[in-house]
Coordinates of N, CA and C in Angstrom, one line a residue:
Chain M
K355 N 3.2 9.8 18.1 CA 3.7 9.3 16.8 C 2.5 8.6 16.1
N356 N 2.5 8.8 14.7 CA 1.4 8.3 13.9 C 1.7 6.8 13.6
Q357 N 0.8 6.0 14.2 CA 1.0 4.5 14.1 C -0.3 3.9 13.8
V358 N -0.3 2.7 13.2 CA -1.4 1.8 12.9 C -1.0 0.4 13.4
E359 N -1.8 -0.1 14.4 CA -1.5 -1.4 15.0 C -2.6 -2.3 14.6
Q360 N -2.3 -3.5 14.1 CA -3.3 -4.5 13.7 C -3.1 -5.8 14.6
S361 N -4.3 -6.4 14.8 CA -4.3 -7.6 15.5 C -5.4 -8.5 15.0
P362 N -5.3 -9.8 15.1 CA -4.0 -10.5 15.4 C -3.0 -10.4 14.3
Q363 N -1.8 -10.8 14.6 CA -0.7 -10.8 13.6 C -1.0 -11.8 12.5
S364 N -1.6 -13.0 12.9 CA -2.0 -14.0 12.0 C -3.2 -14.8 12.5
L365 N -3.9 -15.4 11.7 CA -5.1 -16.1 12.0 C -5.4 -17.2 11.1
I366 N -5.8 -18.3 11.7 CA -6.2 -19.5 10.8 C -7.7 -19.8 11.2
I367 N -8.5 -19.9 10.1 CA -9.9 -20.3 10.3 C -10.3 -21.3 9.3
L368 N -11.4 -22.0 9.7 CA -12.0 -23.0 8.8 C -12.9 -22.3 7.7
E369 N -12.9 -22.9 6.5 CA -13.7 -22.4 5.5 C -15.2 -22.3 5.9
G370 N -15.8 -21.2 5.6 CA -17.2 -21.1 6.0 C -17.4 -20.3 7.3
K371 N -16.4 -20.2 8.1 CA -16.5 -19.5 9.4 C -16.3 -18.0 9.1
N372 N -16.8 -17.2 10.1 CA -16.6 -15.7 10.1 C -15.4 -15.4 10.9
C373 N -14.8 -14.2 10.7 CA -13.7 -13.7 11.5 C -13.7 -12.2 11.5
T374 N -13.0 -11.6 12.5 CA -12.9 -10.2 12.6 C -11.5 -9.8 12.9
L375 N -11.0 -8.8 12.1 CA -9.7 -8.3 12.2 C -9.7 -6.9 12.8
Q376 N -8.7 -6.6 13.6 CA -8.8 -5.3 14.4 C -7.7 -4.4 13.9
C377 N -8.0 -3.1 14.0 CA -7.0 -2.0 13.7 C -7.2 -0.9 14.6
N378 N -6.1 -0.5 15.3 CA -6.1 0.6 16.2 C -5.1 1.6 15.7
Y379 N -5.4 2.9 15.7 CA -4.5 3.9 15.2 C -4.4 5.1 16.1
T380 N -3.2 5.8 15.9 CA -3.0 7.0 16.7 C -2.7 8.1 15.7
V381 N -3.1 7.9 14.5 CA -2.8 8.9 13.4 C -3.7 10.1 13.6
S382 N -3.1 11.3 13.6 CA -3.9 12.5 13.7 C -3.2 13.7 12.9
P383 N -3.9 14.5 12.3 CA -5.4 14.5 12.1 C -5.8 13.4 11.2
F384 N -7.1 13.1 11.1 CA -7.6 11.9 10.4 C -8.4 12.4 9.2
S385 N -8.2 11.6 8.1 CA -9.0 11.9 6.9 C -9.8 10.7 6.5
N386 N -9.2 9.6 6.3 CA -10.0 8.4 6.0 C -9.2 7.1 6.4
L387 N -9.9 6.0 6.5 CA -9.3 4.7 6.9 C -9.6 3.7 5.8
R388 N -8.6 3.0 5.4 CA -8.8 2.0 4.2 C -8.4 0.6 4.7
W389 N -9.0 -0.3 4.1 CA -8.6 -1.7 4.3 C -8.2 -2.2 2.9
Y390 N -7.1 -2.9 2.8 CA -6.6 -3.5 1.6 C -6.4 -5.0 1.8
K391 N -6.6 -5.8 0.7 CA -6.3 -7.2 0.7 C -5.1 -7.4 -0.2
Q392 N -4.1 -8.1 0.4 CA -2.9 -8.4 -0.4 C -2.6 -9.9 -0.5
D393 N -2.8 -10.4 -1.6 CA -2.4 -11.8 -1.8 C -0.9 -11.9 -1.8
T394 N -0.4 -13.1 -1.5 CA 1.1 -13.2 -1.4 C 1.8 -12.9 -2.7
G395 N 2.8 -12.0 -2.6 CA 3.6 -11.6 -3.7 C 2.8 -10.7 -4.7
R396 N 1.7 -10.2 -4.4 CA 0.9 -9.4 -5.3 C 0.7 -8.0 -4.6
G397 N 0.2 -7.0 -5.4 CA -0.1 -5.7 -4.9 C -1.4 -5.6 -4.1
P398 N -1.5 -4.7 -3.1 CA -2.7 -4.6 -2.4 C -3.9 -4.1 -3.2
V399 N -5.1 -4.6 -2.9 CA -6.3 -4.2 -3.6 C -7.2 -3.6 -2.5
S400 N -7.8 -2.5 -2.9 CA -8.7 -1.8 -2.0 C -10.0 -2.5 -1.7
L401 N -10.4 -2.6 -0.4 CA -11.6 -3.3 -0.1 C -12.7 -2.2 0.3
T402 N -12.3 -1.3 1.2 CA -13.2 -0.2 1.6 C -12.3 1.1 2.0
I403 N -13.0 2.2 1.8 CA -12.5 3.5 2.3 C -13.6 4.1 3.1
M404 N -13.2 4.5 4.4 CA -14.2 5.2 5.2 C -13.7 6.5 5.7
T405 N -14.6 7.5 5.6 CA -14.3 8.8 6.1 C -14.8 8.9 7.6
F406 N -14.5 10.1 8.2 CA -14.9 10.3 9.6 C -16.3 10.0 9.9
S407 N -17.2 10.4 9.0 CA -18.6 10.3 9.2 C -19.2 8.9 9.0
E408 N -18.5 8.0 8.4 CA -19.0 6.7 8.1 C -18.6 5.7 9.2
N409 N -19.6 5.0 9.7 CA -19.4 4.0 10.8 C -19.2 2.6 10.2
T410 N -19.9 2.3 9.1 CA -19.9 1.0 8.6 C -19.9 1.0 7.0
K411 N -19.1 0.1 6.4 CA -19.1 0.0 5.0 C -18.9 -1.4 4.5
S412 N -19.7 -1.8 3.6 CA -19.6 -3.2 3.2 C -19.2 -3.3 1.7
N413 N -18.5 -4.4 1.5 CA -18.1 -4.8 0.1 C -18.2 -6.3 0.0
G414 N -19.4 -6.7 -0.4 CA -19.7 -8.2 -0.5 C -19.6 -8.8 0.9
R415 N -18.8 -9.8 1.1 CA -18.7 -10.5 2.4 C -17.8 -9.7 3.4
Y416 N -17.3 -8.6 3.0 CA -16.4 -7.8 3.8 C -17.2 -6.6 4.4
T417 N -17.1 -6.5 5.7 CA -17.8 -5.3 6.3 C -16.8 -4.6 7.3
A418 N -16.5 -3.4 7.0 CA -15.6 -2.6 7.9 C -16.4 -1.7 8.8
T419 N -15.9 -1.5 10.0 CA -16.5 -0.5 10.9 C -15.5 0.4 11.3
L420 N -15.9 1.6 11.7 CA -15.0 2.7 12.2 C -15.6 3.4 13.4
D421 N -14.8 3.5 14.4 CA -15.1 4.3 15.6 C -14.0 5.4 15.7
A422 N -14.3 6.5 15.1 CA -13.3 7.6 15.1 C -13.0 8.2 16.5
D423 N -14.0 8.0 17.4 CA -13.7 8.5 18.7 C -12.7 7.7 19.5
T424 N -12.8 6.4 19.3 CA -11.8 5.5 20.0 C -10.6 5.2 19.1
K425 N -10.7 5.6 17.8 CA -9.7 5.4 16.8 C -9.4 3.9 16.6
Q426 N -10.6 3.2 16.4 CA -10.6 1.8 16.2 C -11.4 1.4 14.9
S427 N -10.9 0.4 14.2 CA -11.6 -0.1 13.1 C -11.6 -1.6 13.1
S428 N -12.6 -2.2 12.5 CA -12.5 -3.7 12.4 C -13.0 -4.1 10.9
L429 N -12.5 -5.2 10.5 CA -12.9 -5.8 9.2 C -13.5 -7.2 9.5
H430 N -14.8 -7.3 9.2 CA -15.4 -8.6 9.4 C -15.6 -9.3 8.1
I431 N -15.2 -10.6 8.1 CA -15.3 -11.4 6.9 C -16.4 -12.5 7.2
T432 N -17.4 -12.6 6.4 CA -18.5 -13.5 6.6 C -18.3 -14.7 5.6
A433 N -18.6 -15.9 6.2 CA -18.6 -17.1 5.4 C -17.3 -17.2 4.5
S434 N -16.2 -17.3 5.2 CA -14.9 -17.2 4.6 C -14.8 -18.3 3.5
Q435 N -14.0 -17.9 2.5 CA -13.6 -18.8 1.4 C -12.1 -19.0 1.4
L436 N -11.7 -20.1 0.7 CA -10.2 -20.3 0.6 C -9.5 -19.1 -0.1
S437 N -10.2 -18.5 -1.0 CA -9.6 -17.3 -1.7 C -9.5 -16.1 -0.8
D438 N -10.0 -16.2 0.4 CA -9.8 -15.0 1.4 C -8.5 -15.1 2.0
S439 N -7.7 -16.2 1.8 CA -6.4 -16.3 2.4 C -5.5 -15.2 1.8
A440 N -5.0 -14.3 2.7 CA -4.3 -13.2 2.2 C -3.9 -12.4 3.4
S441 N -3.1 -11.3 3.2 CA -2.8 -10.3 4.3 C -3.8 -9.2 4.1
Y442 N -4.3 -8.7 5.3 CA -5.3 -7.6 5.2 C -4.6 -6.4 6.0
I443 N -4.5 -5.3 5.2 CA -3.7 -4.2 5.7 C -4.6 -3.0 6.0
C444 N -4.5 -2.4 7.1 CA -5.3 -1.3 7.5 C -4.4 0.0 7.3
V445 N -4.9 1.0 6.6 CA -4.2 2.2 6.3 C -5.0 3.4 6.6
V446 N -4.3 4.4 7.3 CA -4.9 5.6 7.7 C -4.3 6.8 6.9
A447 N -5.2 7.6 6.4 CA -4.8 8.8 5.6 C -5.1 10.1 6.4
R448 N -4.1 11.0 6.3 CA -4.3 12.3 6.9 C -4.7 13.3 5.8
P449 N -5.3 14.5 6.2 CA -5.7 15.4 5.2 C -4.5 15.9 4.4
G450 N -4.9 16.4 3.2 CA -3.8 16.9 2.3 C -2.9 15.9 1.7
N451 N -1.9 16.3 1.2 CA -0.9 15.3 0.5 C 0.1 14.9 1.5
T452 N -0.2 14.0 2.4 CA 0.7 13.5 3.3 C 0.8 12.0 3.2
P453 N 1.9 11.3 3.4 CA 2.0 9.9 3.2 C 1.0 9.1 4.0
L454 N 0.4 8.1 3.4 CA -0.4 7.2 4.1 C 0.3 6.4 5.2
V455 N -0.3 6.0 6.3 CA 0.3 5.3 7.4 C -0.3 3.9 7.3
F456 N 0.6 2.9 7.1 CA 0.2 1.5 6.9 C 0.4 0.7 8.2
G457 N -0.5 -0.2 8.4 CA -0.2 -1.2 9.4 C 0.6 -2.3 8.8
K458 N 1.0 -3.3 9.7 CA 1.8 -4.4 9.2 C 1.0 -5.5 8.6
G459 N -0.3 -5.4 8.8 CA -1.2 -6.4 8.2 C -1.5 -7.6 9.2
T460 N -2.6 -8.2 8.9 CA -3.0 -9.5 9.5 C -3.0 -10.6 8.5
R461 N -2.2 -11.6 8.7 CA -2.1 -12.7 7.7 C -3.2 -13.7 8.0
L462 N -4.2 -13.9 7.1 CA -5.4 -14.8 7.3 C -5.2 -16.0 6.4
S463 N -5.3 -17.2 7.1 CA -5.3 -18.4 6.3 C -6.6 -19.1 6.5
V464 N -7.3 -19.4 5.4 CA -8.6 -20.1 5.5 C -8.3 -21.5 5.0
I465 N -8.6 -22.5 5.8 CA -8.3 -23.9 5.5 C -9.6 -24.7 5.3
A466 N -9.5 -25.7 4.5 CA -10.7 -26.6 4.3 C -11.0 -27.5 5.4
Chain K
D1029 N -9.6 -1.4 -19.5 CA -8.8 -0.3 -18.9 C -7.7 -0.9 -18.1
A1030 N -6.4 -0.6 -18.6 CA -5.3 -1.1 -17.9 C -5.1 -0.5 -16.6
G1031 N -4.8 -1.4 -15.6 CA -4.5 -0.9 -14.3 C -3.0 -0.5 -14.2
V1032 N -2.4 -0.5 -13.0 CA -1.0 -0.1 -12.8 C -0.2 -1.2 -13.3
T1033 N 0.8 -1.0 -14.1 CA 1.7 -2.0 -14.6 C 3.1 -1.7 -14.1
Q1034 N 3.8 -2.8 -13.7 CA 5.2 -2.6 -13.2 C 6.1 -3.6 -13.9
S1035 N 7.3 -3.2 -14.1 CA 8.3 -4.1 -14.7 C 9.7 -3.9 -14.1
P1036 N 10.6 -4.9 -14.0 CA 10.2 -6.3 -14.2 C 9.5 -6.8 -13.0
T1037 N 9.0 -8.0 -13.1 CA 8.2 -8.6 -12.0 C 9.2 -9.2 -10.9
H1038 N 10.3 -9.7 -11.4 CA 11.3 -10.3 -10.5 C 12.7 -9.9 -11.1
L1039 N 13.6 -9.7 -10.2 CA 15.0 -9.5 -10.6 C 16.0 -9.8 -9.5
I1040 N 17.2 -10.2 -9.9 CA 18.2 -10.6 -8.9 C 19.4 -9.7 -9.2
K1041 N 20.0 -9.1 -8.2 CA 21.1 -8.2 -8.3 C 22.1 -8.6 -7.2
T1042 N 23.4 -8.1 -7.4 CA 24.4 -8.3 -6.4 C 24.7 -7.0 -5.7
R1043 N 25.2 -7.1 -4.5 CA 25.5 -5.9 -3.7 C 26.4 -4.9 -4.5
G1044 N 26.1 -3.7 -4.4 CA 26.8 -2.6 -5.1 C 26.3 -2.3 -6.5
Q1045 N 25.4 -3.2 -7.0 CA 24.9 -2.9 -8.4 C 23.8 -1.8 -8.3
Q1046 N 23.3 -1.4 -9.4 CA 22.2 -0.4 -9.5 C 21.0 -1.1 -10.2
V1047 N 19.8 -0.6 -9.9 CA 18.6 -1.2 -10.4 C 17.6 -0.1 -10.8
T1048 N 16.9 -0.3 -11.9 CA 15.8 0.6 -12.3 C 14.5 -0.2 -12.4
L1049 N 13.5 0.3 -11.7 CA 12.2 -0.3 -11.8 C 11.2 0.7 -12.5
R1050 N 10.3 0.1 -13.2 CA 9.4 1.0 -14.0 C 7.9 0.8 -13.7
C1051 N 7.2 1.8 -13.9 CA 5.8 1.8 -13.5 C 5.0 2.7 -14.5
S1052 N 3.9 2.1 -15.0 CA 2.9 2.9 -15.8 C 1.6 3.0 -15.0
P1053 N 1.1 4.2 -14.7 CA 0.0 4.4 -13.9 C -1.3 3.9 -14.6
K1054 N -2.3 3.8 -13.8 CA -3.7 3.5 -14.3 C -4.1 4.7 -15.2
S1055 N -4.9 4.3 -16.2 CA -5.4 5.3 -17.2 C -6.1 6.4 -16.4
G1056 N -5.8 7.7 -16.7 CA -6.5 8.8 -16.1 C -5.8 9.3 -14.8
H1057 N -4.8 8.5 -14.3 CA -4.0 8.9 -13.2 C -2.8 9.7 -13.5
D1058 N -2.4 10.7 -12.7 CA -1.3 11.5 -13.0 C -0.2 11.5 -11.9
T1059 N -0.5 10.8 -10.8 CA 0.4 10.8 -9.6 C 0.9 9.4 -9.4
V1060 N 2.2 9.2 -9.1 CA 2.7 7.9 -8.8 C 3.5 7.9 -7.5
S1061 N 3.2 6.9 -6.7 CA 3.9 6.8 -5.4 C 4.6 5.4 -5.4
W1062 N 5.8 5.4 -4.8 CA 6.6 4.2 -4.7 C 6.7 3.7 -3.2
Y1063 N 6.6 2.4 -3.0 CA 6.6 1.8 -1.7 C 7.6 0.7 -1.7
Q1064 N 8.3 0.5 -0.5 CA 9.1 -0.7 -0.3 C 8.4 -1.6 0.7
Q1065 N 8.2 -2.9 0.4 CA 7.6 -3.8 1.4 C 8.5 -5.0 1.7
A1066 N 9.0 -5.0 2.8 CA 9.8 -6.1 3.3 C 8.9 -7.3 3.7
L1067 N 9.4 -8.5 3.7 CA 8.6 -9.7 4.0 C 8.0 -9.5 5.3
G1068 N 6.6 -9.7 5.4 CA 5.9 -9.7 6.6 C 5.7 -8.3 7.2
Q1069 N 6.0 -7.3 6.4 CA 5.8 -5.9 6.9 C 4.8 -5.2 6.0
G1070 N 4.3 -4.0 6.5 CA 3.5 -3.2 5.6 C 4.4 -2.4 4.7
P1071 N 3.8 -1.8 3.6 CA 4.5 -1.0 2.7 C 5.1 0.2 3.4
Q1072 N 6.3 0.6 3.0 CA 6.9 1.8 3.5 C 7.0 2.8 2.4
F1073 N 6.6 4.0 2.6 CA 6.5 5.1 1.6 C 8.0 5.5 1.2
I1074 N 8.3 5.5 -0.1 CA 9.6 6.0 -0.5 C 9.5 7.4 -1.0
F1075 N 8.7 7.7 -2.1 CA 8.4 9.0 -2.5 C 7.3 9.0 -3.5
Q1076 N 6.8 10.2 -3.8 CA 5.7 10.5 -4.7 C 6.1 11.5 -5.8
Y1077 N 5.6 11.2 -7.0 CA 5.9 12.1 -8.1 C 4.6 12.6 -8.7
Y1078 N 4.6 13.9 -9.0 CA 3.4 14.5 -9.6 C 4.0 15.7 -10.5
E1079 N 3.5 15.8 -11.7 CA 3.9 16.9 -12.6 C 5.5 16.8 -12.7
E1080 N 6.0 15.6 -12.8 CA 7.4 15.3 -13.1 C 8.3 15.8 -12.0
E1081 N 7.8 16.0 -10.8 CA 8.6 16.5 -9.7 C 8.3 15.6 -8.5
E1082 N 9.4 15.4 -7.6 CA 9.2 14.7 -6.4 C 8.5 15.6 -5.4
R1083 N 7.3 15.1 -4.9 CA 6.5 16.0 -4.1 C 6.6 15.6 -2.6
Q1084 N 6.7 14.4 -2.3 CA 6.9 13.9 -0.9 C 7.9 12.8 -0.9
R1085 N 8.6 12.7 0.2 CA 9.6 11.7 0.3 C 9.6 11.1 1.7
G1086 N 9.7 9.8 1.8 CA 9.8 9.1 3.1 C 11.2 9.1 3.6
N1087 N 11.4 8.3 4.6 CA 12.8 8.2 5.2 C 13.7 7.2 4.5
F1088 N 14.0 7.5 3.3 CA 14.9 6.7 2.5 C 16.1 7.5 2.1
P1089 N 17.3 6.8 2.0 CA 18.5 7.5 1.6 C 18.5 8.0 0.2
D1090 N 19.5 8.8 -0.1 CA 19.6 9.4 -1.5 C 19.9 8.3 -2.5
R1091 N 20.3 7.1 -2.1 CA 20.5 6.0 -3.1 C 19.2 5.7 -3.8
F1092 N 18.1 6.1 -3.2 CA 16.8 5.9 -3.9 C 16.4 7.2 -4.6
S1093 N 16.3 7.1 -5.9 CA 15.9 8.3 -6.7 C 14.8 7.9 -7.7
G1094 N 14.2 8.9 -8.2 CA 13.1 8.5 -9.2 C 13.0 9.5 -10.3
H1095 N 12.0 9.3 -11.1 CA 11.8 10.2 -12.2 C 10.3 9.9 -12.7
Q1096 N 9.7 11.0 -13.2 CA 8.4 10.8 -13.8 C 8.4 11.5 -15.2
Y1097 N 7.9 10.8 -16.1 CA 7.9 11.3 -17.5 C 6.6 12.0 -17.9
P1098 N 6.6 12.8 -19.0 CA 5.4 13.5 -19.3 C 4.2 12.7 -19.5
N1099 N 4.3 11.4 -19.8 CA 3.2 10.5 -20.0 C 2.8 9.9 -18.6
Y1100 N 3.3 10.4 -17.5 CA 3.0 10.0 -16.1 C 3.7 8.7 -15.7
S1101 N 4.3 8.0 -16.6 CA 5.0 6.8 -16.1 C 6.2 7.2 -15.2
S1102 N 6.7 6.3 -14.5 CA 7.7 6.6 -13.5 C 8.8 5.5 -13.4
E1103 N 9.9 5.9 -12.9 CA 11.0 5.0 -12.6 C 11.5 5.2 -11.2
L1104 N 11.9 4.0 -10.6 CA 12.6 4.1 -9.3 C 14.0 3.5 -9.5
N1105 N 15.0 4.3 -9.1 CA 16.4 3.9 -9.3 C 17.0 3.7 -7.9
V1106 N 17.7 2.6 -7.7 CA 18.4 2.3 -6.4 C 19.8 2.1 -6.8
N1107 N 20.7 2.9 -6.2 CA 22.2 2.7 -6.5 C 22.8 2.0 -5.3
A1108 N 24.0 1.5 -5.5 CA 24.8 0.8 -4.5 C 24.0 -0.1 -3.6
L1109 N 23.4 -1.1 -4.3 CA 22.4 -2.0 -3.6 C 23.0 -2.7 -2.4
L1110 N 22.2 -2.8 -1.3 CA 22.6 -3.5 -0.1 C 21.7 -4.7 0.0
L1111 N 22.1 -5.6 0.9 CA 21.3 -6.8 1.1 C 19.9 -6.4 1.6
G1112 N 19.9 -5.4 2.4 CA 18.6 -4.9 3.0 C 17.6 -4.3 2.1
D1113 N 18.1 -4.1 0.8 CA 17.2 -3.5 -0.2 C 16.3 -4.6 -0.8
S1114 N 16.6 -5.8 -0.5 CA 15.7 -6.9 -1.0 C 14.3 -6.8 -0.4
A1115 N 13.4 -6.7 -1.3 CA 12.0 -6.4 -1.0 C 11.1 -6.4 -2.2
L1116 N 9.8 -6.3 -1.9 CA 8.8 -6.1 -3.0 C 8.6 -4.6 -3.1
Y1117 N 8.8 -4.1 -4.3 CA 8.7 -2.6 -4.6 C 7.4 -2.4 -5.3
L1118 N 6.5 -1.6 -4.7 CA 5.2 -1.4 -5.2 C 5.0 0.0 -5.7
C1119 N 4.4 0.1 -6.8 CA 4.0 1.4 -7.4 C 2.5 1.6 -7.2
A1120 N 2.1 2.8 -6.9 CA 0.7 3.0 -6.7 C 0.4 4.4 -7.4
S1121 N -0.8 4.4 -8.1 CA -1.1 5.6 -8.8 C -2.5 6.2 -8.3
S1122 N -2.6 7.5 -8.5 CA -3.9 8.1 -8.1 C -4.1 9.3 -9.0
Y1123 N -5.3 9.9 -8.9 CA -5.5 11.2 -9.6 C -5.2 12.3 -8.7
R1124 N -4.2 13.1 -8.9 CA -3.7 14.2 -8.1 C -3.1 13.6 -6.8
P1125 N -2.2 14.3 -6.2 CA -1.5 13.7 -5.1 C -2.4 13.3 -3.9
S1126 N -3.4 14.1 -3.6 CA -4.3 13.7 -2.6 C -5.7 13.3 -3.1
G1127 N -5.7 13.0 -4.4 CA -7.0 12.6 -4.9 C -7.9 13.7 -5.2
G1128 N -7.4 14.9 -5.2 CA -8.3 16.0 -5.5 C -9.4 16.1 -4.5
R1129 N -10.7 16.2 -5.0 CA -11.8 16.3 -4.1 C -12.3 14.9 -3.6
G1130 N -11.6 13.8 -4.1 CA -12.0 12.5 -3.7 C -11.3 12.0 -2.5
T1131 N -11.3 10.8 -2.3 CA -10.7 10.2 -1.1 C -9.2 9.8 -1.4
G1132 N -8.7 10.2 -2.6 CA -7.3 9.9 -2.9 C -7.0 8.4 -2.9
E1133 N -8.0 7.7 -3.5 CA -7.8 6.2 -3.6 C -6.6 5.8 -4.4
L1134 N -5.8 4.9 -3.9 CA -4.6 4.4 -4.5 C -4.9 3.1 -5.2
F1135 N -4.3 2.9 -6.4 CA -4.4 1.7 -7.1 C -2.9 1.2 -7.2
F1136 N -2.7 0.0 -6.7 CA -1.4 -0.6 -6.7 C -1.1 -1.5 -7.9
G1137 N 0.2 -1.5 -8.3 CA 0.6 -2.5 -9.2 C 0.9 -3.8 -8.5
E1138 N 1.3 -4.9 -9.3 CA 1.6 -6.2 -8.7 C 3.0 -6.2 -8.1
G1139 N 3.8 -5.2 -8.3 CA 5.1 -5.1 -7.6 C 6.2 -5.7 -8.4
S1140 N 7.4 -5.3 -8.0 CA 8.7 -5.8 -8.6 C 9.4 -6.4 -7.4
R1141 N 9.7 -7.7 -7.5 CA 10.4 -8.4 -6.4 C 11.9 -8.4 -6.6
L1142 N 12.6 -7.6 -5.8 CA 14.1 -7.5 -5.9 C 14.8 -8.3 -4.9
T1143 N 15.7 -9.1 -5.4 CA 16.5 -9.9 -4.5 C 18.0 -9.5 -4.7
V1144 N 18.6 -9.1 -3.6 CA 20.0 -8.6 -3.6 C 20.9 -9.7 -2.9
L1145 N 21.8 -10.2 -3.7 CA 22.7 -11.3 -3.2 C 24.1 -10.8 -2.8

């Protein structure tokens, strides 16, 4: 079954600290993996998209890694800010026009 | 450059009523997908429209229907509303259903929050 599992479900960190969010997937075949940031009550915003051949991709303080062999990805946030408080959703795409498979997200709270 | 716009942003309906949600895609995009997101859950795919036709459909009943207009804007209609239909409805646009030769990146709107009482 095509699934995307994220951990932890929620996380609280102090402002300025780093954190890493995990994503494991069983989706096959694989086309690309995406990380989205979703503020409460808002639409998701794309952070990174990685294809099979990409191991690491950065977007400012966000760095995503992908291990296509073990079907794992991580999103590392450096020097967290209060504005990083949001849900982070891992999404896996299959080739062609097939629906994306969404994880349930990790709810990150950054506190002062 | 306007992004994906959705309307209304919030609405309240009662069981049994019907609702229509609207979406205008990002400039240059021709494909619209609709998602339902319950509180604390990831988005669930409802359906996708391209060239004014439904191209893909998720596991949603026929009460959920849609339309795409020649200007690529789209509507989501839900009939006979149930309490369980309360959710954030997201519209996402892309260029071509699978993004053509690209990675099929989706751009999401801010969503329409539907509450069914």
